[in-house]
Coordinates of C-alpha atoms in Angstrom, one line a residue:
Chain A
M1 CA -31.6 13.7 -9.5
E2 CA -33.4 10.2 -9.7
E3 CA -33.1 7.3 -7.2
K4 CA -30.9 5.7 -9.8
D5 CA -28.5 8.1 -10.4
L6 CA -27.8 9.0 -7.0
E7 CA -27.3 5.1 -6.3
S8 CA -24.9 5.1 -8.7
L9 CA -23.1 8.6 -7.6
V10 CA -23.1 6.8 -4.1
K11 CA -21.3 3.9 -5.3
A12 CA -18.7 5.9 -7.6
V13 CA -17.8 8.0 -4.4
Q14 CA -17.5 4.7 -2.4
K15 CA -15.3 3.2 -5.2
A16 CA -13.2 6.1 -4.9
V17 CA -12.7 5.9 -0.9
F18 CA -13.3 2.7 0.0
V19 CA -11.5 -1.0 -0.1
E20 CA -13.5 -4.2 0.3
L21 CA -11.4 -6.3 2.8
E22 CA -10.9 -10.0 1.9
A23 CA -8.9 -12.7 4.1
S24 CA -6.7 -15.2 2.7
G25 CA -6.6 -18.6 4.8
R26 CA -3.5 -20.9 4.7
H27 CA -3.2 -21.9 0.7
V28 CA -0.5 -23.3 -1.7
H29 CA 0.7 -22.3 -4.8
V30 CA 1.8 -25.1 -7.0
T31 CA 3.9 -25.6 -10.4
E32 CA 2.3 -27.9 -13.4
A33 CA 5.1 -30.5 -12.6
E34 CA 4.4 -30.7 -8.6
A35 CA 0.6 -30.3 -9.6
Q36 CA 1.0 -33.5 -11.9
R37 CA 3.0 -35.4 -8.9
L38 CA 0.6 -34.6 -6.1
F39 CA -2.6 -35.2 -7.8
G40 CA -1.4 -37.0 -11.3
H41 CA -3.1 -33.8 -12.9
G42 CA -3.3 -30.2 -13.3
L43 CA -5.3 -28.3 -11.1
T44 CA -9.0 -28.4 -11.7
P45 CA -11.2 -25.2 -10.5
K46 CA -13.9 -25.6 -8.0
R47 CA -14.6 -21.7 -8.0
P48 CA -13.4 -18.6 -9.1
L49 CA -11.5 -16.5 -6.4
S50 CA -11.8 -12.0 -6.5
Q51 CA -8.6 -11.9 -8.2
P52 CA -9.8 -12.4 -12.2
G53 CA -8.7 -15.7 -13.3
Q54 CA -7.6 -16.9 -10.2
Y55 CA -9.3 -19.9 -8.7
L56 CA -9.5 -22.3 -5.6
A57 CA -8.7 -25.7 -7.2
N58 CA -10.6 -29.2 -6.3
E59 CA -7.4 -30.4 -5.4
R60 CA -6.4 -30.2 -1.6
V61 CA -2.8 -31.1 0.0
T62 CA -1.5 -31.4 3.5
V63 CA 1.1 -29.6 4.5
I64 CA 3.7 -31.0 6.7
G65 CA 6.6 -28.8 8.8
P66 CA 8.9 -30.2 11.6
K67 CA 6.4 -29.9 14.7
G68 CA 3.3 -30.4 13.0
E69 CA 0.9 -30.2 9.9
F70 CA -2.3 -28.9 8.5
Q71 CA -4.5 -31.6 6.6
N72 CA -6.7 -30.3 3.7
V73 CA -5.0 -27.2 2.9
A74 CA -6.7 -25.0 -0.1
V75 CA -4.6 -24.9 -3.7
L76 CA -4.9 -22.1 -5.5
G77 CA -5.0 -22.3 -9.5
P78 CA -4.0 -21.7 -12.1
E79 CA -0.1 -23.2 -11.3
R80 CA 2.7 -21.1 -11.0
K81 CA 6.6 -20.9 -12.2
E82 CA 7.4 -21.6 -8.7
A83 CA 5.4 -23.0 -5.7
Q84 CA 4.5 -20.8 -2.4
V85 CA 2.9 -21.8 0.9
E86 CA 1.3 -18.9 2.4
I87 CA 0.2 -19.4 6.3
S88 CA -0.3 -17.2 9.2
L89 CA 2.2 -16.7 11.8
T90 CA -0.1 -18.4 14.1
D91 CA 0.3 -21.4 11.5
A92 CA 3.9 -20.9 11.4
R93 CA 4.4 -21.9 15.2
T94 CA 2.1 -24.9 14.5
L95 CA 4.8 -26.0 11.9
G96 CA 7.3 -25.7 14.0
I97 CA 9.3 -23.0 10.9
T98 CA 9.5 -19.3 10.9
P99 CA 9.2 -17.8 7.4
P100 CA 9.6 -14.1 7.0
V101 CA 6.5 -11.5 5.9
R102 CA 6.7 -11.3 2.2
L103 CA 4.9 -10.3 -0.7
S104 CA 3.5 -12.9 -3.3
G105 CA 6.6 -14.1 -5.4
D106 CA 9.3 -13.1 -3.4
V107 CA 10.3 -16.8 -1.6
R108 CA 14.1 -16.4 -1.6
N109 CA 15.7 -17.8 1.4
T110 CA 12.6 -18.9 3.1
P111 CA 11.7 -22.3 4.8
G112 CA 10.5 -25.3 2.9
A113 CA 8.1 -27.6 4.0
V114 CA 6.8 -31.2 2.6
L115 CA 3.2 -31.5 0.5
V116 CA 0.9 -34.4 0.1
G117 CA -1.4 -35.0 -2.3
N118 CA -3.6 -37.6 -3.3
Q119 CA -1.5 -39.7 -5.6
G120 CA 2.2 -38.2 -4.6
K121 CA 4.2 -36.1 -2.4
V122 CA 6.5 -33.0 -3.0
T123 CA 9.5 -31.4 -1.1
L124 CA 9.7 -28.0 -1.4
E125 CA 13.4 -26.6 -0.5
Q126 CA 11.9 -23.2 -0.2
G127 CA 8.9 -21.4 -0.5
V128 CA 6.9 -20.8 3.0
I129 CA 6.0 -17.4 3.7
I130 CA 3.8 -15.3 5.7
A131 CA 1.8 -12.8 3.2
Q132 CA 2.8 -9.5 4.0
R133 CA -0.9 -7.3 3.8
H134 CA -1.2 -5.6 0.3
I135 CA -4.2 -3.9 -1.6
H136 CA -4.4 -5.4 -4.9
M137 CA -6.2 -2.7 -7.1
T138 CA -7.1 -2.0 -10.8
P139 CA -5.0 0.9 -12.7
E140 CA -8.9 2.6 -12.2
S141 CA -9.2 2.6 -8.4
S142 CA -5.1 3.6 -8.1
K143 CA -6.1 6.7 -10.1
A144 CA -9.6 7.4 -8.0
M145 CA -7.5 7.1 -4.8
G146 CA -4.6 8.6 -6.0
V147 CA -2.4 6.0 -5.1
R148 CA 0.8 3.9 -7.3
D149 CA 2.1 0.9 -8.0
Q150 CA 4.2 -0.2 -5.0
Q151 CA 3.4 2.9 -2.8
V152 CA 3.2 1.8 1.2
V153 CA 0.1 3.2 2.7
R154 CA -2.0 3.5 5.9
L155 CA -4.8 1.6 5.9
Q156 CA -8.0 2.2 8.3
V157 CA -10.2 -0.6 8.5
F158 CA -13.9 -0.2 9.7
T159 CA -14.4 -3.8 11.1
Q160 CA -15.6 -4.7 14.6
R161 CA -12.2 -4.5 16.8
P162 CA -11.1 -1.5 14.4
L163 CA -7.6 -0.4 13.8
I164 CA -5.2 0.9 11.4
F165 CA -2.6 -1.4 9.4
E166 CA 0.6 0.1 8.9
E167 CA 2.9 -0.5 6.3
V168 CA 0.6 -1.9 3.6
Q169 CA 1.7 -2.3 0.0
V170 CA -0.4 -1.3 -3.4
R171 CA 0.3 -3.6 -6.4
V172 CA -1.7 -2.0 -9.3
S173 CA -2.3 -4.0 -12.3
P174 CA -5.2 -4.1 -14.9
Q175 CA -5.0 -7.7 -14.1
F176 CA -6.2 -7.3 -10.6
A177 CA -9.8 -6.4 -8.9
T178 CA -9.5 -4.1 -6.2
Y179 CA -9.2 -5.9 -2.3
V180 CA -7.4 -5.7 0.4
H181 CA -5.8 -9.0 1.2
L182 CA -5.3 -9.8 4.7
D183 CA -4.2 -13.1 6.5
Y184 CA -5.9 -14.7 9.7
D185 CA -4.3 -13.4 12.4
E186 CA -4.9 -9.9 10.9
A187 CA -8.3 -10.7 10.0
N188 CA -9.2 -12.0 13.5
A189 CA -7.3 -9.0 15.3
C190 CA -9.4 -6.5 13.5
G191 CA -12.9 -8.5 13.6
F192 CA -13.2 -8.8 10.0
Q193 CA -16.5 -9.8 8.6
P194 CA -17.3 -10.6 5.0
G195 CA -18.2 -7.2 3.3
D196 CA -16.0 -5.1 5.5
L197 CA -14.5 -1.6 4.0
G198 CA -11.0 0.1 4.4
R199 CA -9.9 3.3 4.1
I200 CA -6.4 4.5 2.6
L201 CA -5.4 7.0 4.9
P202 CA -3.5 10.2 3.3
Chain B
M1 CA 25.3 15.8 32.6
E2 CA 26.6 12.4 34.0
E3 CA 26.2 8.9 32.4
K4 CA 23.5 7.9 35.1
D5 CA 21.5 11.0 35.2
L6 CA 21.0 10.5 31.4
E7 CA 20.2 7.1 31.5
S8 CA 17.5 8.0 34.4
L9 CA 16.4 10.9 32.1
V10 CA 15.8 8.7 29.1
K11 CA 14.2 6.2 31.4
A12 CA 11.8 8.7 32.4
V13 CA 11.2 10.1 29.3
Q14 CA 10.1 6.3 28.0
K15 CA 7.9 5.8 30.8
A16 CA 6.3 8.9 30.1
V17 CA 5.3 8.2 25.8
F18 CA 5.9 4.3 25.7
V19 CA 3.9 1.0 27.2
E20 CA 5.3 -2.2 26.7
L21 CA 3.3 -4.7 25.0
E22 CA 2.2 -8.2 26.3
A23 CA 0.7 -11.3 24.7
S24 CA -1.7 -13.0 26.6
G25 CA -2.8 -16.6 25.4
R26 CA -5.5 -18.4 26.0
H27 CA -6.3 -18.5 29.8
V28 CA -8.6 -19.5 32.5
H29 CA -9.8 -18.2 35.9
V30 CA -11.6 -20.1 38.5
T31 CA -13.5 -19.5 42.0
E32 CA -12.0 -20.9 44.6
A33 CA -14.5 -23.8 44.6
E34 CA -14.2 -24.4 41.1
A35 CA -10.4 -25.3 41.8
Q36 CA -11.4 -27.8 44.5
R37 CA -13.6 -29.7 42.1
L38 CA -10.9 -29.5 39.4
F39 CA -7.8 -30.2 41.4
G40 CA -8.9 -31.3 44.7
H41 CA -7.2 -28.1 46.1
G42 CA -6.4 -24.5 45.6
L43 CA -4.5 -23.2 43.0
T44 CA -0.6 -23.2 43.6
P45 CA 2.0 -20.3 41.8
K46 CA 4.4 -21.6 39.1
R47 CA 5.5 -18.1 38.4
P48 CA 4.3 -14.2 39.1
L49 CA 2.6 -12.5 36.2
S50 CA 3.4 -8.9 35.5
Q51 CA 0.2 -7.7 37.3
P52 CA 1.3 -7.6 40.9
G53 CA -0.4 -10.1 42.7
Q54 CA -1.1 -12.4 39.9
Y55 CA 0.6 -15.7 38.9
L56 CA 0.1 -18.5 36.4
A57 CA -0.5 -21.6 38.2
N58 CA 1.0 -25.0 38.3
E59 CA -2.4 -26.3 37.4
R60 CA -3.6 -27.1 34.3
V61 CA -7.1 -27.7 32.4
T62 CA -8.6 -28.9 29.3
V63 CA -10.9 -26.4 28.0
I64 CA -13.9 -28.2 25.7
G65 CA -16.1 -26.8 23.2
P66 CA -18.8 -28.2 21.1
K67 CA -16.7 -28.8 17.9
G68 CA -13.1 -29.0 19.7
E69 CA -11.1 -28.9 22.5
F70 CA -7.5 -27.2 24.2
Q71 CA -5.6 -29.2 26.4
N72 CA -3.1 -28.1 29.1
V73 CA -4.8 -24.5 29.3
A74 CA -3.0 -21.7 31.8
V75 CA -4.9 -21.5 34.9
L76 CA -4.0 -18.0 36.5
G77 CA -4.2 -17.0 39.8
P78 CA -5.3 -16.2 42.5
E79 CA -8.9 -17.3 42.3
R80 CA -11.7 -15.0 41.4
K81 CA -15.3 -14.4 42.2
E82 CA -16.6 -15.7 38.7
A83 CA -15.1 -18.3 36.0
Q84 CA -13.6 -16.4 33.0
V85 CA -12.3 -18.2 29.9
E86 CA -10.2 -15.5 27.7
I87 CA -9.6 -17.3 24.1
S88 CA -8.6 -15.3 20.9
L89 CA -11.1 -15.9 17.8
T90 CA -9.2 -18.1 16.5
D91 CA -9.6 -20.3 19.9
A92 CA -13.2 -19.9 19.3
R93 CA -13.3 -20.9 15.9
T94 CA -11.7 -24.1 17.0
L95 CA -13.6 -24.7 20.1
G96 CA -17.1 -23.9 17.8
I97 CA -18.6 -21.1 20.2
T98 CA -18.6 -17.3 19.7
P99 CA -17.7 -15.5 22.4
P100 CA -18.2 -11.7 22.4
V101 CA -15.4 -9.3 22.7
R102 CA -15.5 -7.3 26.3
L103 CA -13.1 -6.4 28.9
S104 CA -12.3 -8.9 31.5
G105 CA -15.0 -9.6 34.2
D106 CA -18.1 -8.8 32.1
V107 CA -19.4 -12.0 31.6
R108 CA -22.7 -11.7 31.3
N109 CA -24.8 -13.5 28.5
T110 CA -21.3 -15.0 27.1
P111 CA -21.1 -18.8 25.6
G112 CA -20.3 -21.5 28.3
A113 CA -17.5 -24.0 28.2
V114 CA -16.1 -27.3 30.2
L115 CA -13.1 -27.3 32.1
V116 CA -11.5 -30.5 33.1
G117 CA -8.4 -30.6 35.6
N118 CA -7.0 -34.0 36.9
Q119 CA -9.2 -34.2 39.7
G120 CA -12.9 -33.3 38.3
K121 CA -15.3 -31.5 35.7
V122 CA -16.6 -28.0 36.0
T123 CA -19.2 -27.4 33.2
L124 CA -19.6 -23.4 32.9
E125 CA -22.8 -21.8 31.7
Q126 CA -21.4 -18.7 30.8
G127 CA -17.9 -17.1 31.1
V128 CA -16.0 -17.5 27.7
I129 CA -14.9 -14.2 26.1
I130 CA -12.6 -12.9 23.6
A131 CA -10.4 -10.4 25.5
Q132 CA -10.6 -6.7 24.6
R133 CA -7.7 -4.8 24.0
H134 CA -6.3 -2.7 27.2
I135 CA -3.8 -1.4 28.9
H136 CA -3.1 -1.5 32.6
M137 CA -1.9 1.3 33.6
T138 CA -0.3 2.8 37.2
P139 CA -1.9 6.2 38.2
E140 CA 1.9 7.4 38.0
S141 CA 1.8 6.2 34.0
S142 CA -1.7 7.9 33.6
K143 CA -0.7 11.0 34.8
A144 CA 2.5 11.1 33.0
M145 CA 0.4 10.3 29.8
G146 CA -2.4 12.2 30.3
V147 CA -4.8 9.7 29.9
R148 CA -7.7 8.9 32.6
D149 CA -9.4 5.3 33.6
Q150 CA -12.0 4.1 31.2
Q151 CA -10.6 6.2 28.5
V152 CA -10.7 5.2 25.0
V153 CA -7.4 5.6 23.0
R154 CA -5.3 4.5 20.2
L155 CA -2.4 2.9 20.3
Q156 CA 0.3 3.2 17.8
V157 CA 2.6 -0.4 17.7
F158 CA 6.5 -0.4 17.0
T159 CA 6.4 -4.0 15.9
Q160 CA 7.8 -6.3 12.9
R161 CA 4.2 -5.6 11.3
P162 CA 3.4 -2.2 12.1
L163 CA -0.4 -0.9 13.1
I164 CA -2.4 1.3 15.4
F165 CA -4.9 -0.2 17.3
E166 CA -8.0 2.0 17.9
E167 CA -10.8 1.9 20.6
V168 CA -8.0 0.3 23.5
Q169 CA -9.3 0.7 26.6
V170 CA -7.2 2.3 29.5
R171 CA -7.9 0.7 33.1
V172 CA -6.1 2.5 35.9
S173 CA -5.5 1.2 39.0
P174 CA -2.4 1.5 42.1
Q175 CA -2.8 -2.3 41.6
F176 CA -1.5 -2.6 38.4
A177 CA 1.9 -2.5 36.6
T178 CA 1.8 -0.5 33.2
Y179 CA 1.4 -2.9 30.4
V180 CA -0.9 -3.1 27.1
H181 CA -2.5 -6.5 26.8
L182 CA -3.1 -8.2 23.3
D183 CA -4.5 -11.3 22.6
Y184 CA -2.7 -13.8 20.2
D185 CA -4.7 -12.7 17.0
E186 CA -3.4 -9.4 18.0
A187 CA 0.2 -10.0 18.7
N188 CA 0.5 -12.2 15.7
A189 CA -1.1 -9.5 13.3
C190 CA 1.3 -6.9 14.5
G191 CA 4.7 -9.3 14.4
F192 CA 4.8 -9.1 18.6
Q193 CA 8.2 -9.7 20.2
P194 CA 8.6 -9.6 23.8
G195 CA 9.7 -5.9 24.8
D196 CA 8.2 -4.2 21.8
L197 CA 6.5 -1.1 22.8
G198 CA 3.6 1.4 21.9
R199 CA 2.8 4.6 22.0
I200 CA -0.9 5.8 22.8
L201 CA -1.3 8.5 20.2
P202 CA -3.2 12.4 21.1

């Protein structure tokens, strides 16, 4: 076998076995109308994220809770139909709120927060969640790994402080790239470094 | 079987199978000489900790790193032969240092920090660690659970965000009470609540 064939074989096997980890810091999603109020214009892309079409915006906000605030918080684009603030449990303590652990998009009966941009302020009645750990997956990865959309799996991570995350939700879409998303508490608990890999356990 | 016999049987089985979890926030150990410099006297107990003889002191310090500081940090007594500052990875980022993950007492070649008390200041050349997760265990628990001192085990935690910690170090001593010690990153990553239990996996 030639060197480059071997290399592509190894890569194919890796792709069928391992999923790259990513840590999501605290961030905010806003609607078009909210972007107008906060910044006087729609979101503008600073750099693309791993998920196709998603980007880190140039715009930043302050997130204010009853007990504390975070300045300079990342806003992710494009705009969504509903605002969402994703923070860690550590962050929640600082803000003084107790959001539930939820999958992105499920914001019913969650606490709110105040967002402040360079042009204005928005008071969210709800929308603050602790993002449930999940795996974004292409249909190809889903097939290769033998898991389906909505499946809940155990994920072993090969990190400095190795552990196995239970109850990790798989989400499959042709719009996704295959990555595990952890929050910073989870990333720190396992000693995550960029490039670290995980493996779905049978 | 009588009610109270059943109860004590259940408790005995629980003790042989489950270990209670505890989360350690950031804290500091100091020597007698350092306590004198920081507070003008030795440490005084505010309340006992789960480990016999250990206590939370009335005295508090500010811990200062190159990039940030934490005020009002807990000091644990009694005094030790060597100072030690135990923080989480999240805390380390705030202070601007990169301590290794170590077992308590192993502070060779670790970064230092500045401690400030109400009477004086101490500059530690070394002593800052991220505490490696571990299980304090009585000889009785060790026997009941079939694990020995220094053994590295996997620990499944029954928490809101369940997971399995790998590479958890067992420490057995007649001076210990049986508890798992996690740092706040780990506690938040698994959604720890006081009273939560873990189980050593075979």
